[in-house]
Amino acid sequence: MDDSPDIFGDEPDRDDDSPTAAELEAAGQSAMFGDLPPPPVATPAPAPAPVATAAAAQPYRVLARKYRSQTFAELIGQDAMVQTLANAIRRDRLAHAFLMTGIRGVGKTSTARLIAKALNCVGPDGQGGPTIDPCGQCEPCVAIAEGRHIDVIEMDAASHTGVDDVREIIEAVRYAAVSARYKIYIIDEVHMLSRNAFNALLKTLEEPPAHVKFLFATTEVDKLPVTVLSRCQRFDLKRIPAALLAEHFAGICVKEGVTAEPEALSMIAAAAEGSVRDGLSILDQAIAHADLGGDGKVSADQVRDMLGLADKSAQRRIFAALLAGDGAGLLDLLDQQYALGVDPMALLRGALELTHRITVAQLGKSDEAAISAEERAAIEEWAGGLSAGQLHRLWQLLLKGHDEVKSAPDPLVAARMALLRVMHAADMPDPGTLMRKLDDMAARGVVAVSTGAPGGGGDGAAPVAAAPAAAAGPDRMMQDWSVLADRVDQSGQLRVAQVMRDWIRVIALKPGELIFSVAPGYPADPAPEIRDALLRATGERWQLTRGEGDAQPTLREAAEAEKNAARAAMMNLPLVQATLAAFPDAVQVQDTAEDRDARGGGNKWRNRA
């Protein structure tokens, strides 16, 4: 056994003159098959290429991930939240559940990771405690930053929405942390959990073990149940101001070794709409776009072309043409911008932005969005030359045009029509100016209603003669007759009461006696039915006599005469006369009482055309 070869390793020691196993095999092959060509000599393998450096082997990381905040000092725009957390850590008043809410890209998940690092940091020497300034060097800080810490569990609620996923958390919280101070659960987009999942989590969320912390992040806090909100300490992360974003992007450009124009960074910050991640994504794209140009500089023109924004100087030229009423020049500028690839919606947004900035400048607020002195001077000039009413009306017209362009089949045509409508409406006085003009015309006694003018009754629109009821006797008689008609109406004899109002002209009226005439057009003798109706309504027998002579008008005729007289008096008012002088084609529309009640009272006017 000792002389047998080692089948698992090197052969045993042998004499140098004894043939090797390969030589013996070759001799046997030669004896059986003849001489064979010698086996090929193995050439030495080429030396391996030098191993690439770790930095070159790593894939490119986008700026939004590369410059994610690693300390609370790097978290921009959230000073109130950082101060609250710092005081809570110093006073050992840490809540068991935190909720971070805000728009996308303001640092919700980054804040959750920073809180996890702050609670579990042990310092470079391993003896530290919870701190608002984690060292970033100890094992917990490094592992949390790399997303591999066993006691910091990150869960995406969008893909773990059910009650079974929450049940796993409930079962796991009973066990203490493996290596960290706290076991921390970071649940992103927590609003995506189902209703049953929220209900299952409530008890654990209200009374978790002392070693467990919950960190929730969501963009839609309104979808969270109130029972969950009441159990969390809530932090509303604010939008980042454009100026702070531009400063932040400038610092990143310095770290990346990229040159960027301040105007380009301001455009990127404005396009980010308060989101750091959105802005960094746009900046990443702008740097790549600049590299293709050869000079490696992020310029405003390149960013404008990349985002499809209108040139600010072009925006001012369009706005100036709009206010000057230059329709042909306005259309030419629109066509030029459209040919350059500018979206018509961007042109309307630029006009709306200018209107807002001019309005704010009128209130004495400094225009922080103005980059150049030329732009600031133009804003101040328009602020001094336009009234507040004109700017507000301009805003409303542009906003309506913006909505039309958004839904139009041809955005360019819709933008043209919208801006031309705004341009023509600029010549019209605002309601306040119009009312002052009419008051001035009325004060000067302007009367311009000619014979046959709309709304006027020829010959100076003399009032229609009312019933000859100048004396007190006829007035009292008409009042008594109206009371009798109402009593008949209230007794349930509606048709007879209507006949009394519409067809009976009273000549004389005494207690128990009526002398009357009938208006032309009534086909029968109304006396019998009126007599019976008065008997039922008053309990007295009445003597009715149909006579001749001067009679009072019917109640309906009297009401129409009163209405015509009121209308004639209104038409002779100085303000109405001035209105008709300013709008000679205007007519008054006589509508029903229901229409006036729905409109809040009063008649309405419209142009004859």
mmCIF file of N, CA, C and O in Angstrom, residues 306-378:
data_model
loop_
_atom_site.group_PDB
_atom_site.id
_atom_site.type_symbol
_atom_site.label_atom_id
_atom_site.label_comp_id
_atom_site.label_asym_id
_atom_site.label_seq_id
_atom_site.Cartn_x
_atom_site.Cartn_y
_atom_site.Cartn_z
ATOM 1 N N MET A 306 -32.464 72.244 -24.266
ATOM 2 C CA MET A 306 -32.703 70.913 -23.732
ATOM 3 C C MET A 306 -34.093 70.800 -23.102
ATOM 4 O O MET A 306 -34.792 69.804 -23.272
ATOM 5 N N LEU A 307 -34.506 71.838 -22.377
ATOM 6 C CA LEU A 307 -35.792 71.807 -21.693
ATOM 7 C C LEU A 307 -36.930 72.342 -22.543
ATOM 8 O O LEU A 307 -38.093 72.276 -22.123
ATOM 9 N N GLY A 308 -36.629 72.903 -23.707
ATOM 10 C CA GLY A 308 -37.682 73.470 -24.549
ATOM 11 C C GLY A 308 -38.267 74.745 -23.984
ATOM 12 O O GLY A 308 -39.457 75.019 -24.149
ATOM 13 N N LEU A 309 -37.449 75.523 -23.281
ATOM 14 C CA LEU A 309 -37.919 76.767 -22.683
ATOM 15 C C LEU A 309 -37.766 77.913 -23.673
ATOM 16 O O LEU A 309 -36.931 77.877 -24.568
ATOM 17 N N ALA A 310 -38.608 78.919 -23.492
ATOM 18 C CA ALA A 310 -38.506 80.118 -24.314
ATOM 19 C C ALA A 310 -37.431 81.034 -23.740
ATOM 20 O O ALA A 310 -37.254 81.148 -22.521
ATOM 21 N N ASP A 311 -36.715 81.668 -24.630
ATOM 22 C CA ASP A 311 -35.694 82.626 -24.230
ATOM 23 C C ASP A 311 -36.353 83.770 -23.479
ATOM 24 O O ASP A 311 -37.408 84.274 -23.873
ATOM 25 N N LYS A 312 -35.749 84.192 -22.348
ATOM 26 C CA LYS A 312 -36.355 85.262 -21.553
ATOM 27 C C LYS A 312 -36.448 86.558 -22.352
ATOM 28 O O LYS A 312 -37.420 87.307 -22.216
ATOM 29 N N SER A 313 -35.441 86.858 -23.157
ATOM 30 C CA SER A 313 -35.531 88.062 -23.982
ATOM 31 C C SER A 313 -36.656 87.934 -25.001
ATOM 32 O O SER A 313 -37.376 88.897 -25.288
ATOM 33 N N ALA A 314 -36.850 86.721 -25.552
ATOM 34 C CA ALA A 314 -37.967 86.509 -26.471
ATOM 35 C C ALA A 314 -39.295 86.635 -25.740
ATOM 36 O O ALA A 314 -40.269 87.170 -26.293
ATOM 37 N N GLN A 315 -39.367 86.169 -24.508
ATOM 38 C CA GLN A 315 -40.581 86.334 -23.725
ATOM 39 C C GLN A 315 -40.912 87.809 -23.530
ATOM 40 O O GLN A 315 -42.079 88.216 -23.636
ATOM 41 N N ARG A 316 -39.885 88.601 -23.252
ATOM 42 C CA ARG A 316 -40.142 90.034 -23.055
ATOM 43 C C ARG A 316 -40.584 90.693 -24.358
ATOM 44 O O ARG A 316 -41.438 91.592 -24.351
ATOM 45 N N ARG A 317 -40.014 90.263 -25.492
ATOM 46 C CA ARG A 317 -40.431 90.845 -26.768
ATOM 47 C C ARG A 317 -41.886 90.481 -27.089
ATOM 48 O O ARG A 317 -42.646 91.317 -27.579
ATOM 49 N N ILE A 318 -42.258 89.244 -26.803
ATOM 50 C CA ILE A 318 -43.652 88.840 -27.023
ATOM 51 C C ILE A 318 -44.587 89.633 -26.109
ATOM 52 O O ILE A 318 -45.654 90.103 -26.535
ATOM 53 N N PHE A 319 -44.196 89.812 -24.873
ATOM 54 C CA PHE A 319 -45.031 90.559 -23.932
ATOM 55 C C PHE A 319 -45.157 92.023 -24.353
ATOM 56 O O PHE A 319 -46.237 92.624 -24.248
ATOM 57 N N ALA A 320 -44.052 92.599 -24.832
ATOM 58 C CA ALA A 320 -44.098 93.993 -25.284
ATOM 59 C C ALA A 320 -45.002 94.141 -26.508
ATOM 60 O O ALA A 320 -45.787 95.100 -26.612
ATOM 61 N N ALA A 321 -44.915 93.188 -27.456
ATOM 62 C CA ALA A 321 -45.799 93.236 -28.625
ATOM 63 C C ALA A 321 -47.252 93.060 -28.220
ATOM 64 O O ALA A 321 -48.155 93.673 -28.803
ATOM 65 N N LEU A 322 -47.491 92.276 -27.202
ATOM 66 C CA LEU A 322 -48.851 92.053 -26.709
ATOM 67 C C LEU A 322 -49.435 93.355 -26.150
ATOM 68 O O LEU A 322 -50.585 93.722 -26.448
ATOM 69 N N LEU A 323 -48.640 94.068 -25.359
ATOM 70 C CA LEU A 323 -49.127 95.319 -24.767
ATOM 71 C C LEU A 323 -49.209 96.443 -25.789
ATOM 72 O O LEU A 323 -50.061 97.324 -25.677
ATOM 73 N N ALA A 324 -48.330 96.419 -26.805
ATOM 74 C CA ALA A 324 -48.328 97.485 -27.817
ATOM 75 C C ALA A 324 -49.403 97.288 -28.874
ATOM 76 O O ALA A 324 -49.638 98.180 -29.685
ATOM 77 N N GLY A 325 -50.046 96.120 -28.909
ATOM 78 C CA GLY A 325 -51.069 95.867 -29.917
ATOM 79 C C GLY A 325 -50.508 95.578 -31.293
ATOM 80 O O GLY A 325 -51.206 95.757 -32.293
ATOM 81 N N ASP A 326 -49.278 95.111 -31.374
ATOM 82 C CA ASP A 326 -48.637 94.797 -32.652
ATOM 83 C C ASP A 326 -48.941 93.341 -33.001
ATOM 84 O O ASP A 326 -48.184 92.423 -32.657
ATOM 85 N N GLY A 327 -50.055 93.113 -33.690
ATOM 86 C CA GLY A 327 -50.471 91.757 -33.995
ATOM 87 C C GLY A 327 -49.530 91.047 -34.939
ATOM 88 O O GLY A 327 -49.187 89.874 -34.736
ATOM 89 N N ALA A 328 -49.089 91.739 -36.000
ATOM 90 C CA ALA A 328 -48.195 91.107 -36.972
ATOM 91 C C ALA A 328 -46.861 90.733 -36.328
ATOM 92 O O ALA A 328 -46.330 89.636 -36.525
ATOM 93 N N GLY A 329 -46.309 91.655 -35.527
ATOM 94 C CA GLY A 329 -45.049 91.355 -34.843
ATOM 95 C C GLY A 329 -45.200 90.232 -33.834
ATOM 96 O O GLY A 329 -44.294 89.403 -33.666
ATOM 97 N N LEU A 330 -46.358 90.181 -33.181
ATOM 98 C CA LEU A 330 -46.611 89.124 -32.207
ATOM 99 C C LEU A 330 -46.610 87.760 -32.891
ATOM 100 O O LEU A 330 -45.984 86.804 -32.399
ATOM 101 N N LEU A 331 -47.282 87.645 -34.035
ATOM 102 C CA LEU A 331 -47.327 86.367 -34.741
ATOM 103 C C LEU A 331 -45.945 85.966 -35.263
ATOM 104 O O LEU A 331 -45.585 84.781 -35.253
ATOM 105 N N ASP A 332 -45.172 86.950 -35.719
ATOM 106 C CA ASP A 332 -43.816 86.633 -36.186
ATOM 107 C C ASP A 332 -42.948 86.081 -35.058
ATOM 108 O O ASP A 332 -42.198 85.105 -35.248
ATOM 109 N N LEU A 333 -43.047 86.685 -33.877
ATOM 110 C CA LEU A 333 -42.271 86.196 -32.741
ATOM 111 C C LEU A 333 -42.712 84.792 -32.336
ATOM 112 O O LEU A 333 -41.874 83.943 -31.980
ATOM 113 N N LEU A 334 -44.007 84.532 -32.386
ATOM 114 C CA LEU A 334 -44.492 83.194 -32.069
ATOM 115 C C LEU A 334 -43.934 82.155 -33.038
ATOM 116 O O LEU A 334 -43.493 81.074 -32.638
ATOM 117 N N ASP A 335 -43.963 82.498 -34.332
ATOM 118 C CA ASP A 335 -43.459 81.561 -35.330
ATOM 119 C C ASP A 335 -41.968 81.298 -35.149
ATOM 120 O O ASP A 335 -41.489 80.175 -35.320
ATOM 121 N N GLN A 336 -41.218 82.339 -34.800
ATOM 122 C CA GLN A 336 -39.782 82.166 -34.591
ATOM 123 C C GLN A 336 -39.511 81.220 -33.423
ATOM 124 O O GLN A 336 -38.657 80.319 -33.520
ATOM 125 N N GLN A 337 -40.225 81.403 -32.331
ATOM 126 C CA GLN A 337 -40.010 80.545 -31.171
ATOM 127 C C GLN A 337 -40.452 79.110 -31.445
ATOM 128 O O GLN A 337 -39.814 78.153 -31.012
ATOM 129 N N TYR A 338 -41.538 78.970 -32.178
ATOM 130 C CA TYR A 338 -42.015 77.617 -32.510
ATOM 131 C C TYR A 338 -41.017 76.906 -33.420
ATOM 132 O O TYR A 338 -40.796 75.703 -33.287
ATOM 133 N N ALA A 339 -40.413 77.652 -34.360
ATOM 134 C CA ALA A 339 -39.416 77.058 -35.245
ATOM 135 C C ALA A 339 -38.182 76.612 -34.472
ATOM 136 O O ALA A 339 -37.493 75.664 -34.872
ATOM 137 N N LEU A 340 -37.894 77.273 -33.346
ATOM 138 C CA LEU A 340 -36.749 76.892 -32.524
ATOM 139 C C LEU A 340 -37.059 75.712 -31.606
ATOM 140 O O LEU A 340 -36.191 75.278 -30.849
ATOM 141 N N GLY A 341 -38.295 75.220 -31.665
ATOM 142 C CA GLY A 341 -38.662 74.064 -30.851
ATOM 143 C C GLY A 341 -39.292 74.398 -29.529
ATOM 144 O O GLY A 341 -39.437 73.521 -28.670
ATOM 145 N N VAL A 342 -39.694 75.658 -29.317
ATOM 146 C CA VAL A 342 -40.315 76.054 -28.051
ATOM 147 C C VAL A 342 -41.784 75.635 -28.071
ATOM 148 O O VAL A 342 -42.506 75.907 -29.038
ATOM 149 N N ASP A 343 -42.215 75.000 -27.021
ATOM 150 C CA ASP A 343 -43.603 74.560 -26.909
ATOM 151 C C ASP A 343 -44.513 75.779 -26.740
ATOM 152 O O ASP A 343 -44.205 76.675 -25.947
ATOM 153 N N PRO A 344 -45.659 75.840 -27.457
ATOM 154 C CA PRO A 344 -46.595 76.963 -27.249
ATOM 155 C C PRO A 344 -47.055 77.099 -25.806
ATOM 156 O O PRO A 344 -47.316 78.213 -25.339
ATOM 157 N N MET A 345 -47.161 75.977 -25.094
ATOM 158 C CA MET A 345 -47.524 76.055 -23.682
ATOM 159 C C MET A 345 -46.474 76.825 -22.887
ATOM 160 O O MET A 345 -46.803 77.583 -21.971
ATOM 161 N N ALA A 346 -45.194 76.647 -23.259
ATOM 162 C CA ALA A 346 -44.129 77.367 -22.567
ATOM 163 C C ALA A 346 -44.235 78.870 -22.819
ATOM 164 O O ALA A 346 -43.917 79.676 -21.933
ATOM 165 N N LEU A 347 -44.688 79.267 -24.007
ATOM 166 C CA LEU A 347 -44.860 80.693 -24.300
ATOM 167 C C LEU A 347 -45.953 81.297 -23.422
ATOM 168 O O LEU A 347 -45.795 82.401 -22.882
ATOM 169 N N LEU A 348 -47.071 80.577 -23.275
ATOM 170 C CA LEU A 348 -48.143 81.072 -22.405
ATOM 171 C C LEU A 348 -47.695 81.107 -20.956
ATOM 172 O O LEU A 348 -48.003 82.056 -20.225
ATOM 173 N N ARG A 349 -46.944 80.088 -20.533
ATOM 174 C CA ARG A 349 -46.442 80.091 -19.155
ATOM 175 C C ARG A 349 -45.477 81.249 -18.925
ATOM 176 O O ARG A 349 -45.467 81.863 -17.856
ATOM 177 N N GLY A 350 -44.657 81.557 -19.952
ATOM 178 C CA GLY A 350 -43.749 82.695 -19.812
ATOM 179 C C GLY A 350 -44.496 83.995 -19.660
ATOM 180 O O GLY A 350 -44.117 84.866 -18.845
ATOM 181 N N ALA A 351 -45.591 84.188 -20.437
ATOM 182 C CA ALA A 351 -46.385 85.413 -20.303
ATOM 183 C C ALA A 351 -47.063 85.482 -18.942
ATOM 184 O O ALA A 351 -47.142 86.556 -18.330
ATOM 185 N N LEU A 352 -47.548 84.343 -18.460
ATOM 186 C CA LEU A 352 -48.159 84.332 -17.128
ATOM 187 C C LEU A 352 -47.126 84.655 -16.050
ATOM 188 O O LEU A 352 -47.413 85.399 -15.097
ATOM 189 N N GLU A 353 -45.931 84.110 -16.190
ATOM 190 C CA GLU A 353 -44.873 84.384 -15.214
ATOM 191 C C GLU A 353 -44.505 85.872 -15.199
ATOM 192 O O GLU A 353 -44.345 86.474 -14.129
ATOM 193 N N LEU A 354 -44.400 86.449 -16.379
ATOM 194 C CA LEU A 354 -44.094 87.881 -16.443
ATOM 195 C C LEU A 354 -45.197 88.708 -15.796
ATOM 196 O O LEU A 354 -44.922 89.681 -15.075
ATOM 197 N N THR A 355 -46.449 88.361 -16.055
ATOM 198 C CA THR A 355 -47.564 89.094 -15.451
ATOM 199 C C THR A 355 -47.499 89.016 -13.932
ATOM 200 O O THR A 355 -47.714 90.017 -13.239
ATOM 201 N N HIS A 356 -47.206 87.847 -13.426
ATOM 202 C CA HIS A 356 -47.114 87.701 -11.972
ATOM 203 C C HIS A 356 -45.954 88.519 -11.408
ATOM 204 O O HIS A 356 -46.091 89.184 -10.375
ATOM 205 N N ARG A 357 -44.819 88.484 -12.069
ATOM 206 C CA ARG A 357 -43.655 89.210 -11.558
ATOM 207 C C ARG A 357 -43.882 90.708 -11.598
ATOM 208 O O ARG A 357 -43.453 91.450 -10.700
ATOM 209 N N ILE A 358 -44.575 91.194 -12.633
ATOM 210 C CA ILE A 358 -44.885 92.625 -12.703
ATOM 211 C C ILE A 358 -45.835 93.011 -11.575
ATOM 212 O O ILE A 358 -45.677 94.059 -10.934
ATOM 213 N N THR A 359 -46.835 92.161 -11.319
ATOM 214 C CA THR A 359 -47.790 92.450 -10.248
ATOM 215 C C THR A 359 -47.095 92.491 -8.899
ATOM 216 O O THR A 359 -47.368 93.370 -8.070
ATOM 217 N N VAL A 360 -46.191 91.553 -8.653
ATOM 218 C CA VAL A 360 -45.463 91.538 -7.385
ATOM 219 C C VAL A 360 -44.545 92.753 -7.282
ATOM 220 O O VAL A 360 -44.384 93.344 -6.202
ATOM 221 N N ALA A 361 -43.948 93.143 -8.414
ATOM 222 C CA ALA A 361 -43.061 94.311 -8.408
ATOM 223 C C ALA A 361 -43.828 95.586 -8.074
ATOM 224 O O ALA A 361 -43.264 96.518 -7.476
ATOM 225 N N GLN A 362 -45.110 95.661 -8.437
ATOM 226 C CA GLN A 362 -45.910 96.830 -8.084
ATOM 227 C C GLN A 362 -46.074 96.993 -6.580
ATOM 228 O O GLN A 362 -46.276 98.103 -6.083
ATOM 229 N N LEU A 363 -45.985 95.892 -5.861
ATOM 230 C CA LEU A 363 -46.133 95.936 -4.401
ATOM 231 C C LEU A 363 -44.817 96.231 -3.693
ATOM 232 O O LEU A 363 -44.754 96.187 -2.470
ATOM 233 N N GLY A 364 -43.777 96.510 -4.464
ATOM 234 C CA GLY A 364 -42.488 96.848 -3.870
ATOM 235 C C GLY A 364 -41.623 95.656 -3.535
ATOM 236 O O GLY A 364 -40.584 95.812 -2.878
ATOM 237 N N LYS A 365 -42.028 94.449 -3.963
ATOM 238 C CA LYS A 365 -41.214 93.270 -3.711
ATOM 239 C C LYS A 365 -40.101 93.185 -4.745
ATOM 240 O O LYS A 365 -40.314 93.432 -5.926
ATOM 241 N N SER A 366 -38.909 92.829 -4.287
ATOM 242 C CA SER A 366 -37.791 92.698 -5.215
ATOM 243 C C SER A 366 -37.982 91.471 -6.087
ATOM 244 O O SER A 366 -38.477 90.437 -5.621
ATOM 245 N N ASP A 367 -37.592 91.581 -7.340
ATOM 246 C CA ASP A 367 -37.748 90.493 -8.294
ATOM 247 C C ASP A 367 -36.518 89.598 -8.230
ATOM 248 O O ASP A 367 -35.519 89.848 -8.896
ATOM 249 N N GLU A 368 -36.613 88.527 -7.408
ATOM 250 C CA GLU A 368 -35.463 87.642 -7.252
ATOM 251 C C GLU A 368 -35.225 86.791 -8.490
ATOM 252 O O GLU A 368 -34.135 86.281 -8.701
ATOM 253 N N ALA A 369 -36.280 86.603 -9.313
ATOM 254 C CA ALA A 369 -36.122 85.756 -10.497
ATOM 255 C C ALA A 369 -35.409 86.470 -11.637
ATOM 256 O O ALA A 369 -35.026 85.848 -12.614
ATOM 257 N N ALA A 370 -35.257 87.785 -11.539
ATOM 258 C CA ALA A 370 -34.596 88.536 -12.609
ATOM 259 C C ALA A 370 -33.091 88.282 -12.551
ATOM 260 O O ALA A 370 -32.441 88.508 -11.537
ATOM 261 N N ILE A 371 -32.556 87.793 -13.665
ATOM 262 C CA ILE A 371 -31.138 87.464 -13.704
ATOM 263 C C ILE A 371 -30.306 88.673 -14.101
ATOM 264 O O ILE A 371 -29.297 89.000 -13.488
ATOM 265 N N SER A 372 -30.734 89.358 -15.144
ATOM 266 C CA SER A 372 -29.947 90.463 -15.682
ATOM 267 C C SER A 372 -30.567 91.799 -15.288
ATOM 268 O O SER A 372 -31.749 91.900 -14.939
ATOM 269 N N ALA A 373 -29.742 92.833 -15.375
ATOM 270 C CA ALA A 373 -30.234 94.188 -15.096
ATOM 271 C C ALA A 373 -31.244 94.633 -16.140
ATOM 272 O O ALA A 373 -32.195 95.378 -15.838
ATOM 273 N N GLU A 374 -31.062 94.184 -17.371
ATOM 274 C CA GLU A 374 -32.011 94.543 -18.432
ATOM 275 C C GLU A 374 -33.399 93.999 -18.125
ATOM 276 O O GLU A 374 -34.410 94.697 -18.281
ATOM 277 N N GLU A 375 -33.452 92.764 -17.675
ATOM 278 C CA GLU A 375 -34.751 92.174 -17.340
ATOM 279 C C GLU A 375 -35.382 92.881 -16.155
ATOM 280 O O GLU A 375 -36.581 93.156 -16.136
ATOM 281 N N ARG A 376 -34.586 93.218 -15.156
ATOM 282 C CA ARG A 376 -35.107 93.909 -13.985
ATOM 283 C C ARG A 376 -35.639 95.288 -14.362
ATOM 284 O O ARG A 376 -36.693 95.719 -13.868
ATOM 285 N N ALA A 377 -34.973 95.972 -15.271
ATOM 286 C CA ALA A 377 -35.440 97.297 -15.703
ATOM 287 C C ALA A 377 -36.760 97.191 -16.458
ATOM 288 O O ALA A 377 -37.659 98.028 -16.291
ATOM 289 N N ALA A 378 -36.899 96.149 -17.310
ATOM 290 C CA ALA A 378 -38.155 95.973 -18.052
ATOM 291 C C ALA A 378 -39.307 95.688 -17.103
ATOM 292 O O ALA A 378 -40.421 96.220 -17.278
#
